[in-house]
């Protein structure tokens, strides 16, 4: 494997890792916004769970 091929492979891996991290953070941001904007429903659900 040449240095150029290795660099391309590592770059592709970095891009995939970045995309995965962005999608994972999007899940947390979405759920946080849902909790903040629908707090009454979330409060009732938490109270029901104890």
PDB file of N, CA and C in Angstrom, residues 1 5-10 12 15-17 21-22 24 26 29-30 32 35-36 43-47:
ATOM      1  N   UNK A   1       0.855  -1.174   0.000  1.00  0.00           N
ATOM      2  CA  UNK A   1       0.000   0.000   0.000  1.00  0.00           C
ATOM      3  C   UNK A   1       0.898   1.234   0.000  1.00  0.00           C
ATOM      4  N   UNK A   5      -2.380   5.894  -0.943  1.00  0.00           N
ATOM      5  CA  UNK A   5      -3.528   5.019  -0.695  1.00  0.00           C
ATOM      6  C   UNK A   5      -3.863   4.970   0.796  1.00  0.00           C
ATOM      7  N   UNK A   6      -2.823   4.907   1.621  1.00  0.00           N
ATOM      8  CA  UNK A   6      -3.028   4.882   3.066  1.00  0.00           C
ATOM      9  C   UNK A   6      -3.687   6.176   3.537  1.00  0.00           C
ATOM     10  N   UNK A   7      -3.234   7.304   3.020  1.00  0.00           N
ATOM     11  CA  UNK A   7      -3.814   8.597   3.397  1.00  0.00           C
ATOM     12  C   UNK A   7      -5.274   8.688   2.970  1.00  0.00           C
ATOM     13  N   UNK A   8      -5.594   8.192   1.774  1.00  0.00           N
ATOM     14  CA  UNK A   8      -6.980   8.213   1.304  1.00  0.00           C
ATOM     15  C   UNK A   8      -7.866   7.330   2.177  1.00  0.00           C
ATOM     16  N   UNK A   9      -7.348   6.173   2.567  1.00  0.00           N
ATOM     17  CA  UNK A   9      -8.112   5.259   3.405  1.00  0.00           C
ATOM     18  C   UNK A   9      -8.359   5.873   4.784  1.00  0.00           C
ATOM     19  N   UNK A  10      -7.334   6.489   5.354  1.00  0.00           N
ATOM     20  CA  UNK A  10      -7.485   7.119   6.656  1.00  0.00           C
ATOM     21  C   UNK A  10      -8.440   8.310   6.577  1.00  0.00           C
ATOM     22  N   UNK A  12     -10.962   8.676   4.498  1.00  0.00           N
ATOM     23  CA  UNK A  12     -12.323   8.143   4.372  1.00  0.00           C
ATOM     24  C   UNK A  12     -12.836   7.685   5.739  1.00  0.00           C
ATOM     25  N   UNK A  15     -13.812  10.709   7.789  1.00  0.00           N
ATOM     26  CA  UNK A  15     -15.079  11.287   7.330  1.00  0.00           C
ATOM     27  C   UNK A  15     -16.253  10.457   7.849  1.00  0.00           C
ATOM     28  N   UNK A  16     -16.133   9.150   7.807  1.00  0.00           N
ATOM     29  CA  UNK A  16     -17.204   8.278   8.298  1.00  0.00           C
ATOM     30  C   UNK A  16     -17.380   8.451   9.805  1.00  0.00           C
ATOM     31  N   UNK A  17     -16.288   8.546  10.547  1.00  0.00           N
ATOM     32  CA  UNK A  17     -16.381   8.769  11.990  1.00  0.00           C
ATOM     33  C   UNK A  17     -17.043  10.103  12.303  1.00  0.00           C
ATOM     34  N   UNK A  21     -20.557  10.643  14.351  1.00  0.00           N
ATOM     35  CA  UNK A  21     -20.630  11.489  15.546  1.00  0.00           C
ATOM     36  C   UNK A  21     -21.654  12.600  15.378  1.00  0.00           C
ATOM     37  N   UNK A  22     -21.737  13.157  14.184  1.00  0.00           N
ATOM     38  CA  UNK A  22     -22.731  14.206  13.935  1.00  0.00           C
ATOM     39  C   UNK A  22     -24.152  13.658  14.042  1.00  0.00           C
ATOM     40  N   UNK A  24     -25.104  11.038  15.770  1.00  0.00           N
ATOM     41  CA  UNK A  24     -25.352  10.719  17.172  1.00  0.00           C
ATOM     42  C   UNK A  24     -25.670  11.982  17.966  1.00  0.00           C
ATOM     43  N   UNK A  26     -26.975  14.642  16.758  1.00  0.00           N
ATOM     44  CA  UNK A  26     -28.282  15.100  16.291  1.00  0.00           C
ATOM     45  C   UNK A  26     -29.411  14.425  17.070  1.00  0.00           C
ATOM     46  N   UNK A  29     -29.563  16.258  20.436  1.00  0.00           N
ATOM     47  CA  UNK A  29     -30.107  17.611  20.263  1.00  0.00           C
ATOM     48  C   UNK A  29     -31.608  17.540  20.017  1.00  0.00           C
ATOM     49  N   UNK A  30     -32.025  16.629  19.159  1.00  0.00           N
ATOM     50  CA  UNK A  30     -33.453  16.478  18.862  1.00  0.00           C
ATOM     51  C   UNK A  30     -34.232  16.131  20.118  1.00  0.00           C
ATOM     52  N   UNK A  32     -33.396  16.593  23.240  1.00  0.00           N
ATOM     53  CA  UNK A  32     -33.355  17.710  24.178  1.00  0.00           C
ATOM     54  C   UNK A  32     -34.346  18.793  23.807  1.00  0.00           C
ATOM     55  N   UNK A  35     -37.831  17.578  24.659  1.00  0.00           N
ATOM     56  CA  UNK A  35     -38.076  17.667  26.094  1.00  0.00           C
ATOM     57  C   UNK A  35     -38.335  19.111  26.503  1.00  0.00           C
ATOM     58  N   UNK A  36     -37.567  20.040  25.954  1.00  0.00           N
ATOM     59  CA  UNK A  36     -37.711  21.450  26.322  1.00  0.00           C
ATOM     60  C   UNK A  36     -39.012  22.049  25.802  1.00  0.00           C
ATOM     61  N   UNK A  43     -42.899  15.789  31.816  1.00  0.00           N
ATOM     62  CA  UNK A  43     -43.051  15.784  33.268  1.00  0.00           C
ATOM     63  C   UNK A  43     -44.065  14.719  33.696  1.00  0.00           C
ATOM     64  N   UNK A  44     -45.158  14.617  32.970  1.00  0.00           N
ATOM     65  CA  UNK A  44     -46.169  13.600  33.282  1.00  0.00           C
ATOM     66  C   UNK A  44     -45.608  12.193  33.090  1.00  0.00           C
ATOM     67  N   UNK A  45     -44.834  12.000  32.029  1.00  0.00           N
ATOM     68  CA  UNK A  45     -44.250  10.683  31.771  1.00  0.00           C
ATOM     69  C   UNK A  45     -43.257  10.308  32.866  1.00  0.00           C
ATOM     70  N   UNK A  46     -42.448  11.276  33.311  1.00  0.00           N
ATOM     71  CA  UNK A  46     -41.486  10.996  34.386  1.00  0.00           C
ATOM     72  C   UNK A  46     -42.204  10.709  35.696  1.00  0.00           C
ATOM     73  N   UNK A  47     -43.288  11.439  35.974  1.00  0.00           N
ATOM     74  CA  UNK A  47     -44.052  11.211  37.199  1.00  0.00           C
ATOM     75  C   UNK A  47     -44.696   9.825  37.185  1.00  0.00           C
TER      76      UNK A  47
END
